[in-house]
Structure formats: structure tokens, C-alpha cells
PDB file of C-alpha atoms and ligand atoms in Angstrom:
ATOM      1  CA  UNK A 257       0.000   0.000   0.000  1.00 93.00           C
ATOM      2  CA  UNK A 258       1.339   3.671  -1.146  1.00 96.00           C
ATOM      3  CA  UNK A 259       1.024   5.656   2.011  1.00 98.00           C
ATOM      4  CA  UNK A 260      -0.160   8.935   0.426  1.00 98.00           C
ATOM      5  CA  UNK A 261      -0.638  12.257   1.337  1.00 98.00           C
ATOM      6  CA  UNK A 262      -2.831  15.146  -1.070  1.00 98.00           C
ATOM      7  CA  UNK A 263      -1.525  18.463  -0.733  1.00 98.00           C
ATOM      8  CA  UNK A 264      -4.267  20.887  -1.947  1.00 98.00           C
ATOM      9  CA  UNK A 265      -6.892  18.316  -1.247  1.00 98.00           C
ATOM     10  CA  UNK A 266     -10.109  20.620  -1.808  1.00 98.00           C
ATOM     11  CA  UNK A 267      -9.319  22.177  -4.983  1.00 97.00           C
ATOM     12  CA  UNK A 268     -10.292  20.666  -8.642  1.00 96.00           C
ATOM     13  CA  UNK A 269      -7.859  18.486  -8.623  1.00 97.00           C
ATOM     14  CA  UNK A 270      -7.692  17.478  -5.025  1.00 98.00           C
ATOM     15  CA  UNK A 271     -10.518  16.447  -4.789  1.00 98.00           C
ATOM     16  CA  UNK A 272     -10.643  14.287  -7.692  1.00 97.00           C
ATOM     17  CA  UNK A 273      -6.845  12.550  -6.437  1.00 98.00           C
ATOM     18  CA  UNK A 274      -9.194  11.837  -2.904  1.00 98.00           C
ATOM     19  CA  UNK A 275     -11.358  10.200  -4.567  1.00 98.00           C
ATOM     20  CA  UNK A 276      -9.313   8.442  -7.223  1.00 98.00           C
ATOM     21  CA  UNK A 277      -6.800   7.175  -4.261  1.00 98.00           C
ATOM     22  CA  UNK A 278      -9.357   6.127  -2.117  1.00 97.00           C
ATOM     23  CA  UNK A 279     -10.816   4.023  -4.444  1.00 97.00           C
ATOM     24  CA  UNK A 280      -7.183   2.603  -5.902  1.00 97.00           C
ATOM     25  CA  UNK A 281      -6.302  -0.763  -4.012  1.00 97.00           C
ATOM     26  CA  UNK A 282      -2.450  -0.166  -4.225  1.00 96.00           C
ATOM     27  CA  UNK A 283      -3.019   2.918  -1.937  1.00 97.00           C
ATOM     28  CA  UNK A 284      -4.142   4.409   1.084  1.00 98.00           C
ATOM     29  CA  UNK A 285      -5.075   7.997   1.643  1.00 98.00           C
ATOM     30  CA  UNK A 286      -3.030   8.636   4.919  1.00 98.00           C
ATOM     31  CA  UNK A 287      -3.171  12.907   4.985  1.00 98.00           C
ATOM     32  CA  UNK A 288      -4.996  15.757   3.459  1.00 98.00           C
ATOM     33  CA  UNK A 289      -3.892  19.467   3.674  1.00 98.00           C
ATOM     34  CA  UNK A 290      -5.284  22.479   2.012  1.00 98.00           C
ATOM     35  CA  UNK A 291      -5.409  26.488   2.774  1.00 97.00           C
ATOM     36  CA  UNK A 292      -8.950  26.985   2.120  1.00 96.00           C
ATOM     37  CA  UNK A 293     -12.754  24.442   2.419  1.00 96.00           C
ATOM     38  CA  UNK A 294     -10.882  22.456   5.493  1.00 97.00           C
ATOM     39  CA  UNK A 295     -14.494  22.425   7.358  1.00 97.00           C
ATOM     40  CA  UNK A 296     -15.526  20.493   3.820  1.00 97.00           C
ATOM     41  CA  UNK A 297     -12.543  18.249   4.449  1.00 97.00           C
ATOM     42  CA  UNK A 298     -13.305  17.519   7.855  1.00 97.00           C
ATOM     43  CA  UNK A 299     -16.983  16.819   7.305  1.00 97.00           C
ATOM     44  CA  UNK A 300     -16.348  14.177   4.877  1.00 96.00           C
ATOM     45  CA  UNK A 301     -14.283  12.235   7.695  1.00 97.00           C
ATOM     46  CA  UNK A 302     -10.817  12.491   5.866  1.00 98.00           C
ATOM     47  CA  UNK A 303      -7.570  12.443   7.349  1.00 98.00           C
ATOM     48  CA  UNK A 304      -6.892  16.170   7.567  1.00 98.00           C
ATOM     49  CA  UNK A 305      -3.452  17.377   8.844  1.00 98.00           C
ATOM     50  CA  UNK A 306      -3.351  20.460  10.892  1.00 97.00           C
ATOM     51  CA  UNK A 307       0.029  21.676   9.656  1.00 97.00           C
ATOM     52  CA  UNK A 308       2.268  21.002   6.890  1.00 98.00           C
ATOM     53  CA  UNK A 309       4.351  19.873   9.351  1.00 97.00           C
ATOM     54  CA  UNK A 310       1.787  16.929  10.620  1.00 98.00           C
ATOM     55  CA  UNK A 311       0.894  16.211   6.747  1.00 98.00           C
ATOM     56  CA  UNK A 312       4.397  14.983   5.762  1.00 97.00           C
ATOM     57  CA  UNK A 313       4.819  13.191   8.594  1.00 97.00           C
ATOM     58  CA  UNK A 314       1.651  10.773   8.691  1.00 97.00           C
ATOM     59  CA  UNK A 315       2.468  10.032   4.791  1.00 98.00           C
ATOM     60  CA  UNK A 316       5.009   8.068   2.904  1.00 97.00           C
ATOM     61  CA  UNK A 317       4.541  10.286  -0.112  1.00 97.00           C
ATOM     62  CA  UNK A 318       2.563  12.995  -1.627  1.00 98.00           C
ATOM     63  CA  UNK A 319       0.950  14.081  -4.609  1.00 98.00           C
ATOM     64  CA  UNK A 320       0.310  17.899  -4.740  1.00 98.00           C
ATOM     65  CA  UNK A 321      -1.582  20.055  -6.753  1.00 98.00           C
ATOM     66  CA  UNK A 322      -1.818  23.326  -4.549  1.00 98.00           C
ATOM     67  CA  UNK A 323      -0.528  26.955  -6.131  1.00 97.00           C
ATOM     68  CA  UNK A 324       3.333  28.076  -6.036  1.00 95.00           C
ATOM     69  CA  UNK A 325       3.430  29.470  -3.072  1.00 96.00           C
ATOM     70  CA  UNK A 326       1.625  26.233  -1.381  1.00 97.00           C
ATOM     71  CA  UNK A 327       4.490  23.989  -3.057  1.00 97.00           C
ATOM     72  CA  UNK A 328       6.623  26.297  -1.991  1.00 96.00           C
ATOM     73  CA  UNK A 329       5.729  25.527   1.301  1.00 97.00           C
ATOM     74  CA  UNK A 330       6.155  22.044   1.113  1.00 97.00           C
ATOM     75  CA  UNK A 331       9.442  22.139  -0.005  1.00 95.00           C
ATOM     76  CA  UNK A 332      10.630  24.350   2.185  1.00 95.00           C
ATOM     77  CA  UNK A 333       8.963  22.105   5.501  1.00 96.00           C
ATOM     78  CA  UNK A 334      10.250  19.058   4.088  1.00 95.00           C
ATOM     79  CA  UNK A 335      13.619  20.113   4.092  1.00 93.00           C
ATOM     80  CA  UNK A 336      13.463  21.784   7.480  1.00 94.00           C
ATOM     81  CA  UNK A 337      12.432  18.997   8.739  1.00 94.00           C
ATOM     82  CA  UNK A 338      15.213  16.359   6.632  1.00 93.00           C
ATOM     83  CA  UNK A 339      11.822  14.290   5.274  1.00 91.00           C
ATOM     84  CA  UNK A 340      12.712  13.145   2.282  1.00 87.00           C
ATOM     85  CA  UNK A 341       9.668  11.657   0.816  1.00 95.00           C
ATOM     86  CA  UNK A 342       8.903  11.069  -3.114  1.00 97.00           C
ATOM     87  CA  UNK A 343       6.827  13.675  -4.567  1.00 98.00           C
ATOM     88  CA  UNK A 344       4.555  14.626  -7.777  1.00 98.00           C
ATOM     89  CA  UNK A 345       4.157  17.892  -8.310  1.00 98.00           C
ATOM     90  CA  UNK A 346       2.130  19.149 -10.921  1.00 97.00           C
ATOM     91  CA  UNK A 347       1.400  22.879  -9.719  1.00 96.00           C
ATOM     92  CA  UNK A 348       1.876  25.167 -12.357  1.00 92.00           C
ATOM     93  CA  UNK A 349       3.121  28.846 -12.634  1.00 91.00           C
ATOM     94  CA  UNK A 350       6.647  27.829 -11.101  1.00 94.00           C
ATOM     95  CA  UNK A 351       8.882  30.731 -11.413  1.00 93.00           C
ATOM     96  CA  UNK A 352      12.706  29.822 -12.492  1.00 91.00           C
ATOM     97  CA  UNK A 353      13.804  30.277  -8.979  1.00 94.00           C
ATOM     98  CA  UNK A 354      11.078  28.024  -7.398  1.00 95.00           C
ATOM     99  CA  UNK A 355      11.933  25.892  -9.942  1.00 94.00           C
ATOM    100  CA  UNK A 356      15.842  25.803  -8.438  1.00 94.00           C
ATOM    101  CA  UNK A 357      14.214  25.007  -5.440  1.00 92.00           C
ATOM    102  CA  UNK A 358      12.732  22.049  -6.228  1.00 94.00           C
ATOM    103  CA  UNK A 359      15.569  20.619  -8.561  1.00 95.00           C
ATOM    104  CA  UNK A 360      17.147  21.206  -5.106  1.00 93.00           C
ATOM    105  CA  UNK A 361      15.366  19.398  -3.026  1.00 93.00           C
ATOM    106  CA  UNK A 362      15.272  16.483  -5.448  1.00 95.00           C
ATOM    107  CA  UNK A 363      19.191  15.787  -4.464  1.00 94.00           C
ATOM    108  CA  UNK A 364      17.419  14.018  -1.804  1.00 92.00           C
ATOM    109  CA  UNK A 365      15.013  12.984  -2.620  1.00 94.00           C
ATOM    110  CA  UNK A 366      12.764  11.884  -5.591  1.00 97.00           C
ATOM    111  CA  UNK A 367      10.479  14.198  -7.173  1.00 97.00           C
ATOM    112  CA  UNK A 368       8.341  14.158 -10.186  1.00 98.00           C
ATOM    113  CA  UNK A 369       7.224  17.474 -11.751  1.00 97.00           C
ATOM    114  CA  UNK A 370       5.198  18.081 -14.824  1.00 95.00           C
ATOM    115  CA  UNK A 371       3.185  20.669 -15.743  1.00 91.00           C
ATOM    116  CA  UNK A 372       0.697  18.346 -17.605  1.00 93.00           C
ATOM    117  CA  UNK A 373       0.155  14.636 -16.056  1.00 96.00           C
ATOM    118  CA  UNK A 374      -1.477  13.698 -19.365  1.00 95.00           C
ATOM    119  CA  UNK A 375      -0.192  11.183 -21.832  1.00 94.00           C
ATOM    120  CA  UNK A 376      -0.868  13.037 -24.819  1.00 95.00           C
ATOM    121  CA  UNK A 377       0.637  16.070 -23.811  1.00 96.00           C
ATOM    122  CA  UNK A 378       4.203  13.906 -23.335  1.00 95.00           C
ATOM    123  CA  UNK A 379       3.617  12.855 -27.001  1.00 95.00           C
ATOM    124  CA  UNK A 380       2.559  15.504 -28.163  1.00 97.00           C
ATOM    125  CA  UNK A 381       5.938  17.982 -26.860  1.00 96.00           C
ATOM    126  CA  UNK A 382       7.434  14.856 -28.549  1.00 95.00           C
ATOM    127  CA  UNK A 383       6.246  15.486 -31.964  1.00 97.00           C
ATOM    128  CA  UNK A 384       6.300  18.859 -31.967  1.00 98.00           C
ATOM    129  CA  UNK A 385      10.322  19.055 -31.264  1.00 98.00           C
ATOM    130  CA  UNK A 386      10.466  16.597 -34.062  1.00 98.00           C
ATOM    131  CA  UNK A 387       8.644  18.622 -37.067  1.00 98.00           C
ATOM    132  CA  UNK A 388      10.264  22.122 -35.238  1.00 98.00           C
ATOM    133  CA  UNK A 389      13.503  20.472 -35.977  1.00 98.00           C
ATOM    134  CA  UNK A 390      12.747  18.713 -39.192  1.00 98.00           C
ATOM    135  CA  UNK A 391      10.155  21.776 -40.811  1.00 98.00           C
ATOM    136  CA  UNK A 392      13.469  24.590 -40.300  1.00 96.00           C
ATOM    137  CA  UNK A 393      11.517  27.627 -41.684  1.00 97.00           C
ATOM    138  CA  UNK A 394       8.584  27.007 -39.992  1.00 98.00           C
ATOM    139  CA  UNK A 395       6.657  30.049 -37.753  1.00 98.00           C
ATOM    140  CA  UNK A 396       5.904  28.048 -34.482  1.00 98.00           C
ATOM    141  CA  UNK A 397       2.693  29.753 -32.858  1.00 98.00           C
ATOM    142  CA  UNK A 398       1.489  28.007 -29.471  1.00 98.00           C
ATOM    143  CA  UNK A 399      -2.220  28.813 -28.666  1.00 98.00           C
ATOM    144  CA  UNK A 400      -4.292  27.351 -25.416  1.00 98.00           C
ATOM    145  CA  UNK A 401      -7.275  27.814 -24.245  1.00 98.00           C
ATOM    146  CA  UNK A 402      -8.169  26.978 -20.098  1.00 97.00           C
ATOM    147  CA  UNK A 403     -11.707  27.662 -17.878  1.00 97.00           C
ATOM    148  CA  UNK A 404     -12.010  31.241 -16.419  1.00 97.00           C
ATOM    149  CA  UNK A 405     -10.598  30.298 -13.514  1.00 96.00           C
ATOM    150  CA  UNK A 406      -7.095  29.610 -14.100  1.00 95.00           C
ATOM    151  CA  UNK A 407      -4.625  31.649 -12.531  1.00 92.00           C
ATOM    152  CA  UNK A 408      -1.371  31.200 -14.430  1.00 93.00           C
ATOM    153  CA  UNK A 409      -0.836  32.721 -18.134  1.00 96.00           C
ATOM    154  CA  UNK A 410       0.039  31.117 -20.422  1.00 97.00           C
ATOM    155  CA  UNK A 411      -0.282  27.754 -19.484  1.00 96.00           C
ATOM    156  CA  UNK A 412       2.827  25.826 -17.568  1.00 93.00           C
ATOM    157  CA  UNK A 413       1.758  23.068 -20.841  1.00 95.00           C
ATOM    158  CA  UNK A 414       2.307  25.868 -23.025  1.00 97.00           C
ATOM    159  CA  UNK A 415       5.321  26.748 -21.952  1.00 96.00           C
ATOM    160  CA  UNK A 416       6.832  23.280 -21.637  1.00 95.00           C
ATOM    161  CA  UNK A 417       5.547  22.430 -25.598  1.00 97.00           C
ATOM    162  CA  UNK A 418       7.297  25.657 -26.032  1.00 98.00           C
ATOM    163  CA  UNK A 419      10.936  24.989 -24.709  1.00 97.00           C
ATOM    164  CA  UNK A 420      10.533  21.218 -26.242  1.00 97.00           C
ATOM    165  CA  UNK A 421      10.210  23.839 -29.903  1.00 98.00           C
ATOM    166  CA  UNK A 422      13.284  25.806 -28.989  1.00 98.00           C
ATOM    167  CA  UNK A 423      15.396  23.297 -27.704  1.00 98.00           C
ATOM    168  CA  UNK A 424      14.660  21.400 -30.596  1.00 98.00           C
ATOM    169  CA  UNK A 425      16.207  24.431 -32.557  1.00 98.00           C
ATOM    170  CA  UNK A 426      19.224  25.024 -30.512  1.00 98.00           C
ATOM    171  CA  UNK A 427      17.096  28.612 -29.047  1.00 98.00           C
ATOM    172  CA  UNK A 428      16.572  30.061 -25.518  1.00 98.00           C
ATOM    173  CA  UNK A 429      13.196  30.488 -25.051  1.00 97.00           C
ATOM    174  CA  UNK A 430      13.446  33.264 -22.930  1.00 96.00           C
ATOM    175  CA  UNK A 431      15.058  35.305 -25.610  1.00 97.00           C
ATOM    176  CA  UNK A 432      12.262  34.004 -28.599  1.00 98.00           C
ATOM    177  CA  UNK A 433       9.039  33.660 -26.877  1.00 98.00           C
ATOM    178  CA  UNK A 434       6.146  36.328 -27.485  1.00 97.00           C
ATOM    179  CA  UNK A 435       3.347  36.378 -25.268  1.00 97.00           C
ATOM    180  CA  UNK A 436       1.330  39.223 -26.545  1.00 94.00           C
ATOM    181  CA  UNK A 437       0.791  41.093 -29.679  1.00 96.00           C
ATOM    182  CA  UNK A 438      -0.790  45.070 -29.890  1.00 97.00           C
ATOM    183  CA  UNK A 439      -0.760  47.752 -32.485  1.00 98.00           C
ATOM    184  CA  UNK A 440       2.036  48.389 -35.133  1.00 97.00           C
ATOM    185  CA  UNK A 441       4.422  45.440 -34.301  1.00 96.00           C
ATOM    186  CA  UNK A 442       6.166  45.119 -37.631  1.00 97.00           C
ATOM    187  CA  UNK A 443       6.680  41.883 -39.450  1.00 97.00           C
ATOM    188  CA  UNK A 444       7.338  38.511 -37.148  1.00 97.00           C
ATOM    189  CA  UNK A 445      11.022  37.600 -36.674  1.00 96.00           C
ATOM    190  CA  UNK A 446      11.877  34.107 -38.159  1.00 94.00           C
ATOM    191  CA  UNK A 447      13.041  32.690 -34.577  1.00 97.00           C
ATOM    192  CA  UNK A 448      10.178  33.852 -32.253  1.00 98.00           C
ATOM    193  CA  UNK A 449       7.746  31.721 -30.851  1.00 98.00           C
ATOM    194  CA  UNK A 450       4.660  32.626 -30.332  1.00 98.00           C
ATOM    195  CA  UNK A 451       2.926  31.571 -27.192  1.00 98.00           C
ATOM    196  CA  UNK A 452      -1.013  33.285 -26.752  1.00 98.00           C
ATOM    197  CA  UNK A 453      -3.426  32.304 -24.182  1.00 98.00           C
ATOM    198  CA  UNK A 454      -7.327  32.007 -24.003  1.00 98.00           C
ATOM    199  CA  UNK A 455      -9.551  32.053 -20.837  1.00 98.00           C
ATOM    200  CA  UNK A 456     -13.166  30.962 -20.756  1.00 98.00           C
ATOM    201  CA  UNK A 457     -16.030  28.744 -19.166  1.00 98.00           C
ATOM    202  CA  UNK A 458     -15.026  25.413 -18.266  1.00 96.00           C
ATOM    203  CA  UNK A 459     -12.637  24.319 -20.554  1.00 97.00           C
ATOM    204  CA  UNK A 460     -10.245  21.970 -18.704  1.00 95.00           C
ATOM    205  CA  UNK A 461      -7.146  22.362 -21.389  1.00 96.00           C
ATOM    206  CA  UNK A 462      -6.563  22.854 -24.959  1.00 98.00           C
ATOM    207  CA  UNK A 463      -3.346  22.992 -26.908  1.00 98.00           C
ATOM    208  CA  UNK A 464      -2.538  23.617 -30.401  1.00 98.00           C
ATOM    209  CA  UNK A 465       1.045  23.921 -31.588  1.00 98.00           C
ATOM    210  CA  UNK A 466       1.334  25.075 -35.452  1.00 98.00           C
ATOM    211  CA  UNK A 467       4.092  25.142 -37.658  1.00 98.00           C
ATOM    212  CA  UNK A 468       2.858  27.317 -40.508  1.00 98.00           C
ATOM    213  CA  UNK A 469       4.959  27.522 -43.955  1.00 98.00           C
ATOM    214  CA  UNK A 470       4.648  29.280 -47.141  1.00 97.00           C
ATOM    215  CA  UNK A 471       1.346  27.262 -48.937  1.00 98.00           C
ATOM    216  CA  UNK A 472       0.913  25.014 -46.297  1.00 98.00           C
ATOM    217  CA  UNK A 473       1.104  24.434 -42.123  1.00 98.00           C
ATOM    218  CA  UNK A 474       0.371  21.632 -39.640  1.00 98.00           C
ATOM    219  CA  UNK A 475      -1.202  22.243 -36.668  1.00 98.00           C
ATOM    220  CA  UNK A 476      -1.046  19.100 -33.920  1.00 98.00           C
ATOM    221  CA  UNK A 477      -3.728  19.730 -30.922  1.00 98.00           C
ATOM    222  CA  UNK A 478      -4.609  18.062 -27.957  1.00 98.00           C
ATOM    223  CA  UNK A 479      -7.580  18.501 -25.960  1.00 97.00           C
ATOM    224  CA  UNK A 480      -8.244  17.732 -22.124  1.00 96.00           C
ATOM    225  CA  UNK A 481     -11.888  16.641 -22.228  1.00 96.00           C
ATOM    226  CA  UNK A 482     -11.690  15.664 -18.146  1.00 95.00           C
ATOM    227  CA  UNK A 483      -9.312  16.534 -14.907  1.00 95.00           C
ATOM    228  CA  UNK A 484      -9.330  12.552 -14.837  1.00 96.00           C
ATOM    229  CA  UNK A 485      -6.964  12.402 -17.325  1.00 95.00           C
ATOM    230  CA  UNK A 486      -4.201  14.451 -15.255  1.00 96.00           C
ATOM    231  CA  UNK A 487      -4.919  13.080 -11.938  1.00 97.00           C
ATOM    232  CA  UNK A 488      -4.504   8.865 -13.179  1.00 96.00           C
ATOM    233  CA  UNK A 489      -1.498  10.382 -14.974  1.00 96.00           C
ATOM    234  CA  UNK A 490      -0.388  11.812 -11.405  1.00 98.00           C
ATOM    235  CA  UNK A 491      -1.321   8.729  -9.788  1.00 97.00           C
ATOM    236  CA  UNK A 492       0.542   6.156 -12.250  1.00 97.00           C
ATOM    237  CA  UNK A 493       3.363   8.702 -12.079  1.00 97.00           C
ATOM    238  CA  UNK A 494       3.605   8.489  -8.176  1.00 98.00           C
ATOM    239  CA  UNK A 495       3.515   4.233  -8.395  1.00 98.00           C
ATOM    240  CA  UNK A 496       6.308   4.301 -11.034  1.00 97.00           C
ATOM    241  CA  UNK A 497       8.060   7.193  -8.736  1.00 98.00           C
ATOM    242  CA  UNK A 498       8.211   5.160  -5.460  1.00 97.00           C
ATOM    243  CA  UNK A 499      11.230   2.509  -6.300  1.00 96.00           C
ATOM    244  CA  UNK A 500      13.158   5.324  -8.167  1.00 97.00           C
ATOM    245  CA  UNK A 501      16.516   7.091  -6.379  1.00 97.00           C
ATOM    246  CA  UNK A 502      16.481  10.411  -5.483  1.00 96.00           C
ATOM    247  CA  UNK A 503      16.640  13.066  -8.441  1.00 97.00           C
ATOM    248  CA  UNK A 504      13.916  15.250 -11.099  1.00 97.00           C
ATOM    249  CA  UNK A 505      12.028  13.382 -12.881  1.00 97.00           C
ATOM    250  CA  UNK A 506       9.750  14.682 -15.773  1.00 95.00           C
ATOM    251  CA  UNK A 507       6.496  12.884 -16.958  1.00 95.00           C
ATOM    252  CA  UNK A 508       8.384  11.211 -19.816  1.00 93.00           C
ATOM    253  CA  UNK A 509      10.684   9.427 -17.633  1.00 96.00           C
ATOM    254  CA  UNK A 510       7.511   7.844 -16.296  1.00 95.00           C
ATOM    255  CA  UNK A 511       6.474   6.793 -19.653  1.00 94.00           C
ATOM    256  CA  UNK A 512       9.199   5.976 -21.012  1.00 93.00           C
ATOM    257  CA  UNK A 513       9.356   7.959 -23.722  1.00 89.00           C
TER     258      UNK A 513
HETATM  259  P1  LIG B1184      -7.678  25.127  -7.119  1.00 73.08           P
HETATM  260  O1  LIG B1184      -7.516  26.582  -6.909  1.00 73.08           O
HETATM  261  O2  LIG B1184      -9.030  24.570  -7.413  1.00 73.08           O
HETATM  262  O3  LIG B1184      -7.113  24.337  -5.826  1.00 73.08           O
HETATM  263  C1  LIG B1184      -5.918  24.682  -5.179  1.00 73.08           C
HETATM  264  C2  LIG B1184      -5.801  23.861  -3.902  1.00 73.08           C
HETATM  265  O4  LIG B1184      -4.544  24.147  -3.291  1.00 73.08           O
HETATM  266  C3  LIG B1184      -6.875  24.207  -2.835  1.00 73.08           C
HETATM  267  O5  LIG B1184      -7.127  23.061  -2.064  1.00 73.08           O
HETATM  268  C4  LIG B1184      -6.151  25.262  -1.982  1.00 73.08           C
HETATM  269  O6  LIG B1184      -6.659  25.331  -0.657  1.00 73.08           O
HETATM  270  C5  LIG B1184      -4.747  24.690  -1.988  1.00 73.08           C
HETATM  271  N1  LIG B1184      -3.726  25.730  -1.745  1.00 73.08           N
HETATM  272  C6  LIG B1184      -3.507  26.853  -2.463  1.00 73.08           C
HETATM  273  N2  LIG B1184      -2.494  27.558  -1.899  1.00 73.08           N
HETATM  274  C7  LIG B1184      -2.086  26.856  -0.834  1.00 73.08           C
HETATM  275  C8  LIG B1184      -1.081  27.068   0.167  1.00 73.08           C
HETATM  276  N3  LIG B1184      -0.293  28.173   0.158  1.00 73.08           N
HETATM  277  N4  LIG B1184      -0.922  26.124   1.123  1.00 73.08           N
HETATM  278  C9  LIG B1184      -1.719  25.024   1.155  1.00 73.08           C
HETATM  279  N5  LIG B1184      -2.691  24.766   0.244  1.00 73.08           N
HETATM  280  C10 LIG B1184      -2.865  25.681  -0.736  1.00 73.08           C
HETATM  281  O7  LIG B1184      -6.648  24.742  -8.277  1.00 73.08           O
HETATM  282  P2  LIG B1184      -6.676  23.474  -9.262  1.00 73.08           P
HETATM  283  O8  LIG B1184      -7.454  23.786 -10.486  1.00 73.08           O
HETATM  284  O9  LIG B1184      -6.967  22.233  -8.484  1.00 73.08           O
HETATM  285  O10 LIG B1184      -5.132  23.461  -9.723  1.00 73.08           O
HETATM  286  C11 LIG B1184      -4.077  23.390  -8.786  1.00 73.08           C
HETATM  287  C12 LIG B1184      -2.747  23.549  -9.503  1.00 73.08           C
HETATM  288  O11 LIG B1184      -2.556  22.438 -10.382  1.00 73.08           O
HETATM  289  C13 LIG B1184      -2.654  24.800 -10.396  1.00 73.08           C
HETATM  290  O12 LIG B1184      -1.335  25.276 -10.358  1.00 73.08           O
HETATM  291  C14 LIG B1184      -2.999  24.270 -11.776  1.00 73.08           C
HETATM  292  O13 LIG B1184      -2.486  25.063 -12.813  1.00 73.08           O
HETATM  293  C15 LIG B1184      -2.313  22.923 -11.704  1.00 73.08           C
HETATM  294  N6  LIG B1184      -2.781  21.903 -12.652  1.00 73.08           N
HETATM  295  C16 LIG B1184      -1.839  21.083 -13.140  1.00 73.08           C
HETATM  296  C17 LIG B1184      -2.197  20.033 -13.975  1.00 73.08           C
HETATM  297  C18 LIG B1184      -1.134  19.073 -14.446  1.00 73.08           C
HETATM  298  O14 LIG B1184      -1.450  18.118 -15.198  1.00 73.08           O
HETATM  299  N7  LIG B1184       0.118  19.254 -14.015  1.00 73.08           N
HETATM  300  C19 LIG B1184      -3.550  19.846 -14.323  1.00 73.08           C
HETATM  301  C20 LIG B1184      -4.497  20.710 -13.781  1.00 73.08           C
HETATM  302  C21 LIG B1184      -4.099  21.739 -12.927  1.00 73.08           C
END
């Protein structure tokens, strides 16, 4: 049994991973934490922890879907306290430094971090550094499209089917990535990538990554049509994660890919 612990139990995706791990036979739901509906929690008889501190110590491992300063949290507890439990993470919005942080962390101990848990997004950042590599003179344009509620812009998926684009052509994607275009902008450079977001109702994720040519482009899309899809990928990520030594690992490593 998986000893596990949901950090950021009562939001979308917390409370899907509850459910999901309580009803998974290979695992046991040992501690919930959240900042906000903890009454909601409580009333539904789960194991809620009343501190970080108590959460990582009545689980073997955690999954945690929270917001960057929650992760940030965690991180920072677990190493205060020298617990060096394996970890998913698939909180998005991650600034470079936090990032450091957690590639730090994962000296001792292992961690998983993706910014989409889904199987199709892995294949599709894939493809798309295969045709940005193989169509040269292609303009790469990045569109996605979340519910109203997201927080983060553009899209932690977004930006990792980006970098896959850049590093595939030997570019920094700091220096080639536009976000935003307004007014008299002049004609698009050949090495920018264009990354644009869209926020409305429910829509639980959408990515298309184009590669448009003189006379012809492709455009390769994937489409999140449930939350379900992210938190199994979490949750085959974590069993796969368990055995491994300590270190980053991304969502590919899980599938081999
Ligand atoms: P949400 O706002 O519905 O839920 C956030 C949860 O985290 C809540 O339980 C909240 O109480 C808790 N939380 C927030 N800040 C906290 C803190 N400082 N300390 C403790 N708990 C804290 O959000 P959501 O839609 O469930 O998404 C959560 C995160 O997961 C976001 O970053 C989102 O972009 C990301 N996400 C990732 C994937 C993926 O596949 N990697 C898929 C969907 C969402």
C-alpha cells in the first residue's frame, strides 16, 4: 500500500486525487492538507493534517496540486524537517527560482514534476520538437485555451511544448518567446515563438502547436476533455516514482518515452 498524502486536497484536482486514491487498491489515503474548504474536508471524515508539518509526517509520499506558493511551502517544511519523501508535483506557474528550489530538493530525494500529467501532452511535446527540428523555416505559434478560472498565463503546458520547440532548434526560449501582440508590431522575426493564451467557461485544457509555412502548415492539438486524465497520470506517475533514487524526474521518464 502507497502511504499517500494530497496536498491541496479541496481544490479541482484534489478532490478528484481523494477520490481516485481512495478508491485505488495499491493505496491508502493517509493525509490531506489544504489552505482553504478544510471544514468540507473535515466533514467528509478524511484524514486532515493540521500543519504542513503533521501532513508529511503521517504520509510516505505525496501528490500535490496546490498553487506556487503552497508547493513552496512544502518544499521548504520538508527540508526543514530532513523528510525526504517522493513527490509529484504538478502545480503550475513555477517561477525559475522556485523551480531551483525544487531541482534542489530532489538531491534528496525523488520528485516528479510536470506541468501536464497527461499522456498526450508527453507525445505531443514529442512530436512537436520533431517537425520544429525537421520543418526549419517554420513560424511556431502556441495557442491554449483553459476555464475562467485559471490563474497562471500562459499555461505551464504551453510553456513546456514551447521549450521542447526551442530546444529542438538550438534557441533560448526566454530570448524568442512572445506572449502578446498590440498595435504596429512590424513583421514577425523568423526565430520567435509565439505563445497566446485564451480564458473561458469550463474548458479543462486545450493545446494547439502550429508550424505554418509558405502554402501550407500543420497544426497538432490536444484537448483535455476531463481533470481525470491528469490526476490517473499523477497517480501512475507516483507508483512508477516510489522505487526510483532520489533526483527530477519529468512525466516522460515515467512513460518511457
Ligand atoms: P484550485 O484553486 O481549485 O485548488 C488549489 C488547492 O490548493 C486548494 O485546495 C487550496 O486550498 C490549496 N492551496 C492553495 N495555496 C495553498 C497554500 N499556500 N498552502 C496550502 N494549500 C494551498 O486549483 P486546481 O485547479 O486544483 O489546480 C491546482 C494547480 O494544479 C494549479 O497550479 C494548476 O495550474 C495545476 N494543474 C496542473 C495540472 C497538471 O497536469 N500538471 C492539471 C491541472 C491543474
Amino acid at each position: 500500500m502507497i502511504q499517500t498524502g494530497i496536498f491541496g486536497a479541496s481544490g479541482r484536482m484534489g478532490t478528484l486525487l481523494v477520490q481516485e486514491v481512495q478508491n485505488d487498491s495499491d493505496m491508502e489515503l493517509s493525509s490531506v492538507y489544504a489552505r482553504d474548504g478544510v471544514q468540507d474536508l473535515r466533514a467528509r471524515n478524511l484524514p486532515v493534517a493540521d500543519s504542513i508539518e503533521e501532513f508529511l509526517q503521517s504520509c510516505a509520499c505525496v501528490i500535490d496540486f496546490s498553487s506556487k506558493e503552497g508547493s513552496m511551502e512544502l518544499l521548504r517544511t520538508a527540508q526543514n524537517l530532513g523528510l525526504h519523501k517522493p513527490m509529484v508535483i504538478g502545480t503550475t506557474g513555477l517561477s525559475q527560482g522556485e523551480f531551483e528550489n525544487l531541482k534542489t530538493l530532489s538531491q534528496h530525494c525523488p520528485i516528479l514534476y510536470a506541468s501536464n500529467m497527461s499522456m498526450g501532452v508527453a507525445i505531443l511535446a514529442k512530436i512537436s520538437a520533431i517537425v520544429a527540428q525537421t520543418l526549419k523555416d517554420s513560424d511556431i505559434e502556441i495557442v491554449e485555451y483553459h476555464h475562467r478560472h485559471k490563474k497562471d498565463a500562459p499555461s505551464g503546458t504551453a510553456l513546456t511544448l514551447a521549450q521542447s520547440c526551442a530546444k529542438a532548434r538550438g534557441l533560448d526560449l526566454q530570448n524568442v518567446r512572445i506572449s502578446g501582440r498590440d498595435g504596429i508590431i512590424g513583421a514577425r522575426s523568423k526565430d520567435e515563438i509565439g505563445v497566446m493564451s485564451v480564458r473561458g467557461g469550463d474548458v479543462v485544457g486545450k493545446h494547439n502547436v502550429g508550424f505554418y509555412l509558405d502554402g501550407e502548415y500543420i497544426e497538432l492539438t490536444h484537448n483535455a476533455t476531463s481533470r481525470l486524465t491528469f490526476v490517473k497520470g499523477a497517480i501512475n506517475a507516483l507508483k512508477w516514482l516510489v522505487s526510483k533514487p532520489n533526483g527530477l524526474y519529468s512525466i516522460q521518464d515515467s512513460l518511457g518515452l
